[in-house]
Amino acid sequence: MALTKNERRLRIKSRIRKVVSGTEARPRLAVYRSNKEIYAQVVDDVSGKTLAAASSRDKDISSAKGNKSELATLVGKSVAEKAIKAGISTIAFDRGGYLYHGRVKSLAEGAREAGLKF
């Protein structure tokens, strides 16, 4: 029997997480994409703490006009600014099992524009 879309994504996610983990020096930028919103967190997996987070539900971003890809770019810029404020300049990108395309790519490019190094 064929896998559902979500089961397939979770398999890909587990393969990615075997390789990508966040440390204090190089935390992980984790992305979650729902049908309406997009969320990003900078996570230190060693201590299990979220160092910075942003989503399309934040007040400054949700009030902005644009399509979902444009909002994802704003989320990327916002999480990058918060991470840089916390003293983080390089990260490991975790696409969460999603294809590096569309909103996930927009978020990554927005983070790079704001100064994060992948």
JSON list of C-alpha atoms in Angstrom, two decimals:
[
{"chain": "A", "resi": 1, "resn": "MET", "atom": "CA", "xyz": [0.00, 0.00, 0.00]},
{"chain": "A", "resi": 2, "resn": "ALA", "atom": "CA", "xyz": [1.24, 3.48, -0.87]},
{"chain": "A", "resi": 3, "resn": "LEU", "atom": "CA", "xyz": [2.33, 5.96, 1.76]},
{"chain": "A", "resi": 4, "resn": "THR", "atom": "CA", "xyz": [0.28, 9.06, 2.42]},
{"chain": "A", "resi": 5, "resn": "LYS", "atom": "CA", "xyz": [1.90, 12.43, 1.77]},
{"chain": "A", "resi": 6, "resn": "ASN", "atom": "CA", "xyz": [2.43, 13.01, 5.47]},
{"chain": "A", "resi": 7, "resn": "GLU", "atom": "CA", "xyz": [3.93, 9.55, 6.10]},
{"chain": "A", "resi": 8, "resn": "ARG", "atom": "CA", "xyz": [6.34, 10.11, 3.23]},
{"chain": "A", "resi": 9, "resn": "ARG", "atom": "CA", "xyz": [7.33, 13.54, 4.61]},
{"chain": "A", "resi": 10, "resn": "LEU", "atom": "CA", "xyz": [7.92, 12.08, 8.07]},
{"chain": "A", "resi": 11, "resn": "ARG", "atom": "CA", "xyz": [10.19, 9.38, 6.62]},
{"chain": "A", "resi": 12, "resn": "ILE", "atom": "CA", "xyz": [12.21, 12.02, 4.77]},
{"chain": "A", "resi": 13, "resn": "LYS", "atom": "CA", "xyz": [12.29, 14.14, 7.94]},
{"chain": "A", "resi": 14, "resn": "SER", "atom": "CA", "xyz": [13.74, 11.27, 9.98]},
{"chain": "A", "resi": 15, "resn": "ARG", "atom": "CA", "xyz": [16.44, 10.71, 7.34]},
{"chain": "A", "resi": 16, "resn": "ILE", "atom": "CA", "xyz": [17.34, 14.41, 7.47]},
{"chain": "A", "resi": 17, "resn": "ARG", "atom": "CA", "xyz": [17.38, 14.49, 11.30]},
{"chain": "A", "resi": 18, "resn": "LYS", "atom": "CA", "xyz": [19.87, 11.59, 11.40]},
{"chain": "A", "resi": 19, "resn": "VAL", "atom": "CA", "xyz": [22.38, 13.92, 9.74]},
{"chain": "A", "resi": 20, "resn": "VAL", "atom": "CA", "xyz": [21.36, 17.46, 10.79]},
{"chain": "A", "resi": 21, "resn": "SER", "atom": "CA", "xyz": [21.51, 18.37, 14.46]},
{"chain": "A", "resi": 22, "resn": "GLY", "atom": "CA", "xyz": [21.96, 21.71, 16.16]},
{"chain": "A", "resi": 23, "resn": "THR", "atom": "CA", "xyz": [24.79, 22.54, 18.53]},
{"chain": "A", "resi": 24, "resn": "GLU", "atom": "CA", "xyz": [25.44, 25.68, 20.53]},
{"chain": "A", "resi": 25, "resn": "ALA", "atom": "CA", "xyz": [27.97, 26.86, 17.94]},
{"chain": "A", "resi": 26, "resn": "ARG", "atom": "CA", "xyz": [25.79, 25.93, 14.94]},
{"chain": "A", "resi": 27, "resn": "PRO", "atom": "CA", "xyz": [22.11, 25.57, 15.86]},
{"chain": "A", "resi": 28, "resn": "ARG", "atom": "CA", "xyz": [19.46, 24.09, 13.59]},
{"chain": "A", "resi": 29, "resn": "LEU", "atom": "CA", "xyz": [16.89, 26.24, 11.75]},
{"chain": "A", "resi": 30, "resn": "ALA", "atom": "CA", "xyz": [13.78, 24.03, 11.76]},
{"chain": "A", "resi": 31, "resn": "VAL", "atom": "CA", "xyz": [10.89, 24.78, 9.41]},
{"chain": "A", "resi": 32, "resn": "TYR", "atom": "CA", "xyz": [7.27, 23.69, 9.75]},
{"chain": "A", "resi": 33, "resn": "ARG", "atom": "CA", "xyz": [4.80, 24.45, 6.99]},
{"chain": "A", "resi": 34, "resn": "SER", "atom": "CA", "xyz": [1.04, 24.10, 7.39]},
{"chain": "A", "resi": 35, "resn": "ASN", "atom": "CA", "xyz": [-1.52, 24.85, 4.71]},
{"chain": "A", "resi": 36, "resn": "LYS", "atom": "CA", "xyz": [-2.02, 28.43, 5.95]},
{"chain": "A", "resi": 37, "resn": "GLU", "atom": "CA", "xyz": [1.05, 29.34, 8.02]},
{"chain": "A", "resi": 38, "resn": "ILE", "atom": "CA", "xyz": [4.81, 28.77, 8.19]},
{"chain": "A", "resi": 39, "resn": "TYR", "atom": "CA", "xyz": [6.93, 28.54, 11.34]},
{"chain": "A", "resi": 40, "resn": "ALA", "atom": "CA", "xyz": [10.69, 28.67, 11.91]},
{"chain": "A", "resi": 41, "resn": "GLN", "atom": "CA", "xyz": [12.74, 27.97, 15.04]},
{"chain": "A", "resi": 42, "resn": "VAL", "atom": "CA", "xyz": [16.46, 28.13, 15.77]},
{"chain": "A", "resi": 43, "resn": "VAL", "atom": "CA", "xyz": [17.10, 25.14, 18.05]},
{"chain": "A", "resi": 44, "resn": "ASP", "atom": "CA", "xyz": [20.08, 23.96, 20.08]},
{"chain": "A", "resi": 45, "resn": "ASP", "atom": "CA", "xyz": [19.53, 20.18, 20.16]},
{"chain": "A", "resi": 46, "resn": "VAL", "atom": "CA", "xyz": [22.26, 19.53, 22.75]},
{"chain": "A", "resi": 47, "resn": "SER", "atom": "CA", "xyz": [20.54, 21.55, 25.48]},
{"chain": "A", "resi": 48, "resn": "GLY", "atom": "CA", "xyz": [17.06, 21.15, 23.96]},
{"chain": "A", "resi": 49, "resn": "LYS", "atom": "CA", "xyz": [16.34, 24.88, 23.84]},
{"chain": "A", "resi": 50, "resn": "THR", "atom": "CA", "xyz": [14.73, 27.14, 21.26]},
{"chain": "A", "resi": 51, "resn": "LEU", "atom": "CA", "xyz": [17.00, 30.16, 20.79]},
{"chain": "A", "resi": 52, "resn": "ALA", "atom": "CA", "xyz": [14.84, 32.17, 18.37]},
{"chain": "A", "resi": 53, "resn": "ALA", "atom": "CA", "xyz": [11.48, 31.69, 16.67]},
{"chain": "A", "resi": 54, "resn": "ALA", "atom": "CA", "xyz": [9.22, 33.42, 14.18]},
{"chain": "A", "resi": 55, "resn": "SER", "atom": "CA", "xyz": [6.04, 32.55, 12.33]},
{"chain": "A", "resi": 56, "resn": "SER", "atom": "CA", "xyz": [3.60, 34.01, 9.86]},
{"chain": "A", "resi": 57, "resn": "ARG", "atom": "CA", "xyz": [1.20, 34.42, 12.79]},
{"chain": "A", "resi": 58, "resn": "ASP", "atom": "CA", "xyz": [3.39, 37.11, 14.43]},
{"chain": "A", "resi": 59, "resn": "LYS", "atom": "CA", "xyz": [1.61, 40.47, 14.52]},
{"chain": "A", "resi": 60, "resn": "ASP", "atom": "CA", "xyz": [4.09, 42.38, 12.35]},
{"chain": "A", "resi": 61, "resn": "ILE", "atom": "CA", "xyz": [4.13, 39.64, 9.68]},
{"chain": "A", "resi": 62, "resn": "SER", "atom": "CA", "xyz": [0.42, 38.71, 9.65]},
{"chain": "A", "resi": 63, "resn": "SER", "atom": "CA", "xyz": [-0.52, 42.34, 9.06]},
{"chain": "A", "resi": 64, "resn": "ALA", "atom": "CA", "xyz": [1.70, 42.48, 5.95]},
{"chain": "A", "resi": 65, "resn": "LYS", "atom": "CA", "xyz": [0.10, 42.03, 2.55]},
{"chain": "A", "resi": 66, "resn": "GLY", "atom": "CA", "xyz": [1.30, 39.43, 0.10]},
{"chain": "A", "resi": 67, "resn": "ASN", "atom": "CA", "xyz": [1.06, 35.80, -0.88]},
{"chain": "A", "resi": 68, "resn": "LYS", "atom": "CA", "xyz": [2.31, 32.89, 1.25]},
{"chain": "A", "resi": 69, "resn": "SER", "atom": "CA", "xyz": [5.78, 32.86, -0.35]},
{"chain": "A", "resi": 70, "resn": "GLU", "atom": "CA", "xyz": [6.27, 36.57, 0.36]},
{"chain": "A", "resi": 71, "resn": "LEU", "atom": "CA", "xyz": [5.19, 36.05, 3.98]},
{"chain": "A", "resi": 72, "resn": "ALA", "atom": "CA", "xyz": [7.66, 33.14, 4.25]},
{"chain": "A", "resi": 73, "resn": "THR", "atom": "CA", "xyz": [10.45, 35.51, 3.17]},
{"chain": "A", "resi": 74, "resn": "LEU", "atom": "CA", "xyz": [9.43, 37.90, 5.96]},
{"chain": "A", "resi": 75, "resn": "VAL", "atom": "CA", "xyz": [9.44, 35.02, 8.45]},
{"chain": "A", "resi": 76, "resn": "GLY", "atom": "CA", "xyz": [12.97, 34.10, 7.33]},
{"chain": "A", "resi": 77, "resn": "LYS", "atom": "CA", "xyz": [14.17, 37.67, 7.77]},
{"chain": "A", "resi": 78, "resn": "SER", "atom": "CA", "xyz": [12.50, 37.92, 11.18]},
{"chain": "A", "resi": 79, "resn": "VAL", "atom": "CA", "xyz": [13.99, 34.69, 12.55]},
{"chain": "A", "resi": 80, "resn": "ALA", "atom": "CA", "xyz": [17.41, 35.68, 11.18]},
{"chain": "A", "resi": 81, "resn": "GLU", "atom": "CA", "xyz": [17.28, 39.08, 12.91]},
{"chain": "A", "resi": 82, "resn": "LYS", "atom": "CA", "xyz": [16.30, 37.43, 16.21]},
{"chain": "A", "resi": 83, "resn": "ALA", "atom": "CA", "xyz": [19.08, 34.84, 15.84]},
{"chain": "A", "resi": 84, "resn": "ILE", "atom": "CA", "xyz": [21.71, 37.49, 15.07]},
{"chain": "A", "resi": 85, "resn": "LYS", "atom": "CA", "xyz": [20.51, 39.46, 18.10]},
{"chain": "A", "resi": 86, "resn": "ALA", "atom": "CA", "xyz": [21.07, 36.28, 20.16]},
{"chain": "A", "resi": 87, "resn": "GLY", "atom": "CA", "xyz": [24.63, 36.03, 18.80]},
{"chain": "A", "resi": 88, "resn": "ILE", "atom": "CA", "xyz": [24.08, 33.33, 16.16]},
{"chain": "A", "resi": 89, "resn": "SER", "atom": "CA", "xyz": [25.54, 33.80, 12.68]},
{"chain": "A", "resi": 90, "resn": "THR", "atom": "CA", "xyz": [25.78, 30.28, 11.21]},
{"chain": "A", "resi": 91, "resn": "ILE", "atom": "CA", "xyz": [23.06, 27.64, 11.25]},
{"chain": "A", "resi": 92, "resn": "ALA", "atom": "CA", "xyz": [22.24, 24.18, 9.90]},
{"chain": "A", "resi": 93, "resn": "PHE", "atom": "CA", "xyz": [19.07, 24.29, 7.78]},
{"chain": "A", "resi": 94, "resn": "ASP", "atom": "CA", "xyz": [16.43, 21.62, 8.50]},
{"chain": "A", "resi": 95, "resn": "ARG", "atom": "CA", "xyz": [13.73, 21.69, 5.84]},
{"chain": "A", "resi": 96, "resn": "GLY", "atom": "CA", "xyz": [11.58, 19.30, 7.86]},
{"chain": "A", "resi": 97, "resn": "GLY", "atom": "CA", "xyz": [10.99, 16.79, 5.07]},
{"chain": "A", "resi": 98, "resn": "TYR", "atom": "CA", "xyz": [9.55, 19.41, 2.72]},
{"chain": "A", "resi": 99, "resn": "LEU", "atom": "CA", "xyz": [11.00, 19.97, -0.74]},
{"chain": "A", "resi": 100, "resn": "TYR", "atom": "CA", "xyz": [13.42, 22.90, -0.98]},
{"chain": "A", "resi": 101, "resn": "HIS", "atom": "CA", "xyz": [10.98, 24.78, -3.16]},
{"chain": "A", "resi": 102, "resn": "GLY", "atom": "CA", "xyz": [8.31, 27.44, -2.83]},
{"chain": "A", "resi": 103, "resn": "ARG", "atom": "CA", "xyz": [7.70, 28.68, 0.72]},
{"chain": "A", "resi": 104, "resn": "VAL", "atom": "CA", "xyz": [10.59, 26.72, 2.28]},
{"chain": "A", "resi": 105, "resn": "LYS", "atom": "CA", "xyz": [13.02, 28.16, -0.28]},
{"chain": "A", "resi": 106, "resn": "SER", "atom": "CA", "xyz": [11.61, 31.67, 0.26]},
{"chain": "A", "resi": 107, "resn": "LEU", "atom": "CA", "xyz": [12.12, 31.37, 4.01]},
{"chain": "A", "resi": 108, "resn": "ALA", "atom": "CA", "xyz": [15.73, 30.22, 3.53]},
{"chain": "A", "resi": 109, "resn": "GLU", "atom": "CA", "xyz": [16.49, 33.04, 1.09]},
{"chain": "A", "resi": 110, "resn": "GLY", "atom": "CA", "xyz": [14.96, 35.59, 3.47]},
{"chain": "A", "resi": 111, "resn": "ALA", "atom": "CA", "xyz": [17.17, 34.30, 6.28]},
{"chain": "A", "resi": 112, "resn": "ARG", "atom": "CA", "xyz": [20.25, 34.52, 4.06]},
{"chain": "A", "resi": 113, "resn": "GLU", "atom": "CA", "xyz": [19.36, 38.10, 3.04]},
{"chain": "A", "resi": 114, "resn": "ALA", "atom": "CA", "xyz": [19.15, 39.09, 6.71]},
{"chain": "A", "resi": 115, "resn": "GLY", "atom": "CA", "xyz": [22.67, 37.77, 7.34]},
{"chain": "A", "resi": 116, "resn": "LEU", "atom": "CA", "xyz": [22.50, 34.10, 8.42]},
{"chain": "A", "resi": 117, "resn": "LYS", "atom": "CA", "xyz": [25.07, 31.73, 6.92]},
{"chain": "A", "resi": 118, "resn": "PHE", "atom": "CA", "xyz": [24.02, 28.18, 6.05]}
]
